[in-house]
Short mmCIF file of N, CA and C and ligand atoms in Angstrom, two decimals:
data_model
loop_
_atom_site.label_atom_id
_atom_site.label_comp_id
_atom_site.label_asym_id
_atom_site.label_seq_id
_atom_site.Cartn_x
_atom_site.Cartn_y
_atom_site.Cartn_z
N MET A 1 14.89 14.89 24.59
CA MET A 1 13.91 13.93 25.32
C MET A 1 13.37 12.76 24.29
N LYS A 2 13.89 11.71 24.40
CA LYS A 2 13.38 10.71 23.52
C LYS A 2 11.96 10.21 23.97
N GLN A 3 11.01 10.20 23.08
CA GLN A 3 9.73 9.83 23.42
C GLN A 3 9.36 8.30 22.82
N GLU A 4 8.70 7.55 23.58
CA GLU A 4 8.35 6.25 23.06
C GLU A 4 7.15 6.25 22.37
N ARG A 5 7.09 5.48 21.20
CA ARG A 5 5.82 5.41 20.40
C ARG A 5 4.73 4.71 21.18
N LEU A 6 3.57 5.32 21.09
CA LEU A 6 2.41 4.70 21.78
C LEU A 6 1.74 3.66 20.76
N GLU A 7 1.53 2.48 21.36
CA GLU A 7 0.81 1.49 20.54
C GLU A 7 -0.73 1.88 20.41
N ARG A 8 -1.50 1.22 19.52
CA ARG A 8 -2.76 1.70 19.28
C ARG A 8 -3.68 1.69 20.47
N ALA A 9 -3.66 0.66 21.36
CA ALA A 9 -4.41 0.71 22.54
C ALA A 9 -4.23 1.93 23.48
N ALA A 10 -2.82 2.11 23.62
CA ALA A 10 -2.52 3.34 24.51
C ALA A 10 -2.98 4.67 23.87
N ALA A 11 -2.83 4.76 22.61
CA ALA A 11 -3.23 5.91 21.91
C ALA A 11 -4.89 5.97 22.07
N GLU A 12 -5.48 5.08 21.93
CA GLU A 12 -6.91 5.13 22.01
C GLU A 12 -7.44 5.55 23.54
N ALA A 13 -6.65 5.07 24.45
CA ALA A 13 -7.01 5.28 25.77
C ALA A 13 -6.86 6.90 25.98
N LYS A 14 -5.74 7.51 25.50
CA LYS A 14 -5.44 8.92 25.58
C LYS A 14 -6.49 9.59 24.91
N LEU A 15 -6.75 9.17 23.61
CA LEU A 15 -7.82 9.77 22.83
C LEU A 15 -9.20 9.90 23.46
N SER A 16 -9.57 9.04 24.13
CA SER A 16 -10.79 8.83 24.97
C SER A 16 -10.86 10.06 25.84
N GLU A 17 -9.94 10.61 26.33
CA GLU A 17 -9.98 11.89 27.26
C GLU A 17 -10.17 13.14 26.40
N LEU A 18 -9.99 13.20 25.18
CA LEU A 18 -9.98 14.39 24.38
C LEU A 18 -11.37 14.40 23.63
N ALA A 19 -11.77 15.56 23.19
CA ALA A 19 -13.00 15.67 22.33
C ALA A 19 -12.75 16.25 21.05
N GLY A 20 -13.27 15.54 20.04
CA GLY A 20 -13.01 15.96 18.73
C GLY A 20 -11.85 15.58 17.81
N TRP A 21 -10.99 14.82 18.49
CA TRP A 21 -9.72 14.29 17.87
C TRP A 21 -9.93 12.79 17.27
N ALA A 22 -9.34 12.64 16.21
CA ALA A 22 -9.59 11.17 15.54
C ALA A 22 -8.22 10.64 15.24
N LEU A 23 -8.16 9.44 15.41
CA LEU A 23 -7.01 8.61 15.15
C LEU A 23 -6.92 8.09 13.67
N ASN A 24 -5.85 8.13 12.93
CA ASN A 24 -5.71 7.74 11.55
C ASN A 24 -5.85 6.21 11.59
N ASP A 25 -5.73 5.60 10.43
CA ASP A 25 -5.79 4.14 10.31
C ASP A 25 -4.81 3.30 10.87
N THR A 26 -3.49 3.81 10.76
CA THR A 26 -2.38 3.32 11.15
C THR A 26 -2.00 3.57 12.69
N ALA A 27 -2.74 4.30 13.29
CA ALA A 27 -2.57 4.80 14.64
C ALA A 27 -1.29 5.61 14.82
N SER A 28 -0.97 6.19 13.81
CA SER A 28 0.29 7.07 13.81
C SER A 28 0.08 8.51 13.88
N ALA A 29 -1.18 9.05 13.92
CA ALA A 29 -1.45 10.42 14.05
C ALA A 29 -2.87 10.71 14.50
N ILE A 30 -3.11 11.85 15.09
CA ILE A 30 -4.39 12.39 15.42
C ILE A 30 -4.74 13.56 14.65
N SER A 31 -5.95 13.90 14.54
CA SER A 31 -6.32 15.04 13.75
C SER A 31 -7.65 15.65 14.30
N LYS A 32 -7.78 16.95 14.06
CA LYS A 32 -8.93 17.61 14.54
C LYS A 32 -9.08 18.87 13.76
N THR A 33 -10.35 19.15 13.31
CA THR A 33 -10.62 20.53 12.67
C THR A 33 -11.17 21.37 13.78
N PHE A 34 -10.57 22.64 13.88
CA PHE A 34 -11.09 23.77 14.79
C PHE A 34 -11.77 24.85 13.91
N LYS A 35 -12.88 25.28 14.41
CA LYS A 35 -13.71 26.23 13.76
C LYS A 35 -13.66 27.65 14.60
N PHE A 36 -13.49 28.61 14.02
CA PHE A 36 -13.67 29.88 14.67
C PHE A 36 -14.43 30.88 14.04
N SER A 37 -14.60 32.08 14.57
CA SER A 37 -15.67 32.92 14.08
C SER A 37 -15.15 33.87 12.74
N ASN A 38 -13.94 33.73 12.71
CA ASN A 38 -13.27 34.57 11.70
C ASN A 38 -11.73 34.25 11.69
N PHE A 39 -11.08 34.81 10.76
CA PHE A 39 -9.66 34.52 10.49
C PHE A 39 -8.79 35.04 11.69
N ILE A 40 -9.02 36.14 12.29
CA ILE A 40 -8.32 36.65 13.45
C ILE A 40 -8.29 35.78 14.53
N GLU A 41 -9.67 35.10 14.83
CA GLU A 41 -9.73 34.24 16.01
C GLU A 41 -8.92 32.94 15.61
N ALA A 42 -8.93 32.54 14.32
CA ALA A 42 -8.23 31.32 14.04
C ALA A 42 -6.64 31.63 14.01
N PHE A 43 -6.30 32.69 13.60
CA PHE A 43 -4.90 33.06 13.68
C PHE A 43 -4.40 33.21 15.03
N GLY A 44 -5.21 33.91 15.99
CA GLY A 44 -4.91 33.93 17.41
C GLY A 44 -4.69 32.63 18.09
N PHE A 45 -5.47 31.80 17.59
CA PHE A 45 -5.32 30.33 18.19
C PHE A 45 -4.00 29.78 17.60
N MET A 46 -3.74 29.99 16.38
CA MET A 46 -2.40 29.37 15.81
C MET A 46 -1.31 30.01 16.41
N THR A 47 -1.36 31.30 16.76
CA THR A 47 -0.26 31.99 17.37
C THR A 47 0.03 31.33 18.70
N GLN A 48 -1.04 31.27 19.60
CA GLN A 48 -0.80 30.71 21.00
C GLN A 48 -0.33 29.13 20.83
N ALA A 49 -0.91 28.40 19.88
CA ALA A 49 -0.49 26.99 19.73
C ALA A 49 1.03 26.97 19.12
N ALA A 50 1.40 28.13 18.45
CA ALA A 50 2.81 28.16 17.93
C ALA A 50 3.89 28.38 19.11
N ILE A 51 3.25 29.08 20.12
CA ILE A 51 4.31 29.48 21.09
C ILE A 51 4.48 28.19 21.99
N THR A 52 3.30 27.41 22.35
CA THR A 52 3.39 26.15 23.04
C THR A 52 4.18 25.05 22.16
N ALA A 53 4.07 25.09 21.07
CA ALA A 53 4.72 24.09 20.20
C ALA A 53 6.26 24.40 20.31
N GLU A 54 6.65 25.57 20.17
CA GLU A 54 8.03 25.89 20.36
C GLU A 54 8.62 25.65 21.68
N LYS A 55 7.82 25.85 22.72
CA LYS A 55 8.28 25.48 24.08
C LYS A 55 8.46 24.09 24.23
N LEU A 56 7.47 23.21 23.67
CA LEU A 56 7.56 21.84 23.73
C LEU A 56 8.59 21.23 22.65
N ASN A 57 9.07 22.00 21.75
CA ASN A 57 9.84 21.52 20.60
C ASN A 57 9.18 20.37 19.89
N HIS A 58 7.84 20.82 19.72
CA HIS A 58 7.03 19.76 19.07
C HIS A 58 5.90 20.40 18.32
N HIS A 59 6.05 20.28 17.03
CA HIS A 59 5.30 21.10 16.02
C HIS A 59 4.13 20.42 15.38
N PRO A 60 3.07 21.21 15.06
CA PRO A 60 1.95 20.64 14.51
C PRO A 60 2.03 20.76 12.95
N GLU A 61 1.52 19.87 12.20
CA GLU A 61 1.12 19.97 10.86
C GLU A 61 -0.27 20.63 10.76
N TRP A 62 -0.40 21.59 10.12
CA TRP A 62 -1.78 22.16 9.91
C TRP A 62 -2.10 22.93 8.78
N PHE A 63 -3.44 23.22 8.44
CA PHE A 63 -3.84 23.82 7.24
C PHE A 63 -4.99 24.87 7.68
N ASN A 64 -4.76 26.13 7.19
CA ASN A 64 -5.81 27.07 7.59
C ASN A 64 -6.30 27.73 6.35
N VAL A 65 -7.66 27.78 6.44
CA VAL A 65 -8.39 28.68 5.39
C VAL A 65 -9.38 29.52 6.30
N TYR A 66 -9.28 30.77 6.16
CA TYR A 66 -10.17 31.76 6.83
C TYR A 66 -10.37 31.25 8.21
N SER A 67 -11.53 30.72 8.74
CA SER A 67 -11.76 30.50 10.16
C SER A 67 -11.58 29.13 10.63
N ARG A 68 -11.11 28.29 9.60
CA ARG A 68 -10.92 26.82 9.81
C ARG A 68 -9.35 26.48 10.02
N VAL A 69 -9.19 25.62 10.95
CA VAL A 69 -7.65 25.14 11.07
C VAL A 69 -7.67 23.62 11.12
N ASP A 70 -7.18 22.91 10.26
CA ASP A 70 -7.14 21.61 10.33
C ASP A 70 -5.72 21.17 10.89
N VAL A 71 -5.73 20.41 12.12
CA VAL A 71 -4.52 20.20 12.75
C VAL A 71 -4.15 18.51 12.60
N THR A 72 -3.08 18.21 12.36
CA THR A 72 -2.60 16.74 12.43
C THR A 72 -1.31 16.81 13.39
N LEU A 73 -1.32 15.83 14.30
CA LEU A 73 -0.18 15.73 15.18
C LEU A 73 0.31 14.29 15.08
N ASN A 74 1.65 14.17 15.07
CA ASN A 74 2.44 13.15 15.08
C ASN A 74 3.81 13.34 15.45
N THR A 75 4.59 12.33 15.88
CA THR A 75 6.06 12.63 16.35
C THR A 75 6.95 11.87 15.23
N HIS A 76 7.35 12.61 14.25
CA HIS A 76 8.07 12.02 13.22
C HIS A 76 9.43 11.40 13.73
N ASP A 77 10.00 11.95 14.84
CA ASP A 77 11.19 11.27 15.34
C ASP A 77 10.87 9.72 15.79
N ALA A 78 9.60 9.51 16.26
CA ALA A 78 9.28 8.20 16.80
C ALA A 78 8.57 7.53 15.63
N GLY A 79 8.10 8.07 14.54
CA GLY A 79 7.34 7.36 13.44
C GLY A 79 5.92 7.02 14.01
N GLY A 80 5.40 7.88 14.93
CA GLY A 80 4.03 7.50 15.42
C GLY A 80 3.71 8.50 16.46
N LEU A 81 2.64 8.21 17.39
CA LEU A 81 2.19 8.90 18.28
C LEU A 81 3.05 8.75 19.45
N THR A 82 3.23 9.93 20.16
CA THR A 82 3.98 9.82 21.55
C THR A 82 3.18 10.79 22.54
N GLU A 83 3.55 10.79 23.87
CA GLU A 83 2.81 11.60 24.79
C GLU A 83 2.90 13.15 24.42
N LEU A 84 3.94 13.48 23.62
CA LEU A 84 4.10 14.90 23.12
C LEU A 84 2.88 15.29 22.28
N ASP A 85 2.49 14.39 21.58
CA ASP A 85 1.27 14.70 20.66
C ASP A 85 0.06 14.92 21.55
N PHE A 86 -0.16 14.19 22.63
CA PHE A 86 -1.32 14.40 23.61
C PHE A 86 -1.21 15.64 24.25
N LYS A 87 -0.01 15.92 24.58
CA LYS A 87 0.28 17.23 25.36
C LYS A 87 -0.01 18.43 24.65
N LEU A 88 0.51 18.44 23.19
CA LEU A 88 0.20 19.57 22.39
C LEU A 88 -1.38 19.58 22.09
N ALA A 89 -2.05 18.47 21.92
CA ALA A 89 -3.46 18.42 21.65
C ALA A 89 -4.30 19.03 22.93
N ARG A 90 -3.76 18.78 24.02
CA ARG A 90 -4.71 19.36 25.18
C ARG A 90 -4.32 20.85 25.25
N ALA A 91 -3.13 21.28 24.90
CA ALA A 91 -2.89 22.59 24.95
C ALA A 91 -3.68 23.42 23.76
N MET A 92 -3.66 22.75 22.68
CA MET A 92 -4.51 23.38 21.52
C MET A 92 -6.02 23.39 22.07
N ASP A 93 -6.52 22.35 22.57
CA ASP A 93 -7.92 22.46 23.09
C ASP A 93 -8.12 23.69 24.01
N LYS A 94 -7.30 23.86 24.86
CA LYS A 94 -7.23 24.95 25.74
C LYS A 94 -7.21 26.31 25.07
N ALA A 95 -6.24 26.46 24.16
CA ALA A 95 -6.25 27.78 23.46
C ALA A 95 -7.44 28.06 22.63
N ALA A 96 -8.07 26.93 21.98
CA ALA A 96 -9.23 27.07 21.15
C ALA A 96 -10.43 27.45 22.00
N ALA A 97 -10.41 26.96 23.26
CA ALA A 97 -11.75 27.06 24.10
C ALA A 97 -12.00 28.56 24.25
N ARG A 98 -11.14 29.56 24.07
CA ARG A 98 -11.37 30.98 24.17
C ARG A 98 -12.10 31.55 22.94
N GLY A 99 -11.66 30.91 21.71
CA GLY A 99 -12.22 31.54 20.61
C GLY A 99 -13.07 30.63 19.52
N ALA A 100 -13.25 29.43 20.10
CA ALA A 100 -13.92 28.35 19.16
C ALA A 100 -15.34 28.72 19.15
N VAL A 101 -15.94 28.36 17.84
CA VAL A 101 -17.27 28.36 17.75
C VAL A 101 -18.02 26.97 17.71
C1 LIG B 1 15.48 18.39 15.74
C2 LIG B 1 14.20 18.71 16.50
O1 LIG B 1 14.29 18.68 17.83
C3 LIG B 1 13.24 17.64 16.10
O2 LIG B 1 13.17 17.53 14.59
C4 LIG B 1 11.92 17.84 16.63
C5 LIG B 1 11.15 19.10 16.22
N1 LIG B 1 9.74 19.22 16.17
C6 LIG B 1 9.10 18.09 16.07
N2 LIG B 1 7.67 17.92 15.84
C7 LIG B 1 7.07 16.98 15.71
N3 LIG B 1 5.70 16.84 15.54
N4 LIG B 1 7.60 15.74 15.61
C8 LIG B 1 8.86 15.46 15.86
O3 LIG B 1 9.48 14.56 15.93
C9 LIG B 1 9.78 16.78 16.06
N5 LIG B 1 11.11 16.80 16.35
#
């Protein structure tokens, strides 16, 4: 499924419906840091997010240390942001809502 790249204004509109996500300077990616109470909570979140990512065939760039997970979303096939990034962001927020601190 070919996704169209969202221009800055469209990306900002979608971003305004989310909490804690930031747009980068070139409007080509969104990022968020998730904090949990320990490594198991963080890894549980990553496991749920991984299952969703695989279903969507859309994969996060992320970095985990102990209870923290830094996430960056971007659609490399489109060279920027697409609806898929926001779909995955919403799913990650839902997954995190169970274990986030
Ligand atoms: C071939 C494969 O379907 C593509 O490379 C998919 C896989 N996962 C992906 N994930 C992300 N974040 N962006 C993509 O463009 C992308 N493309």
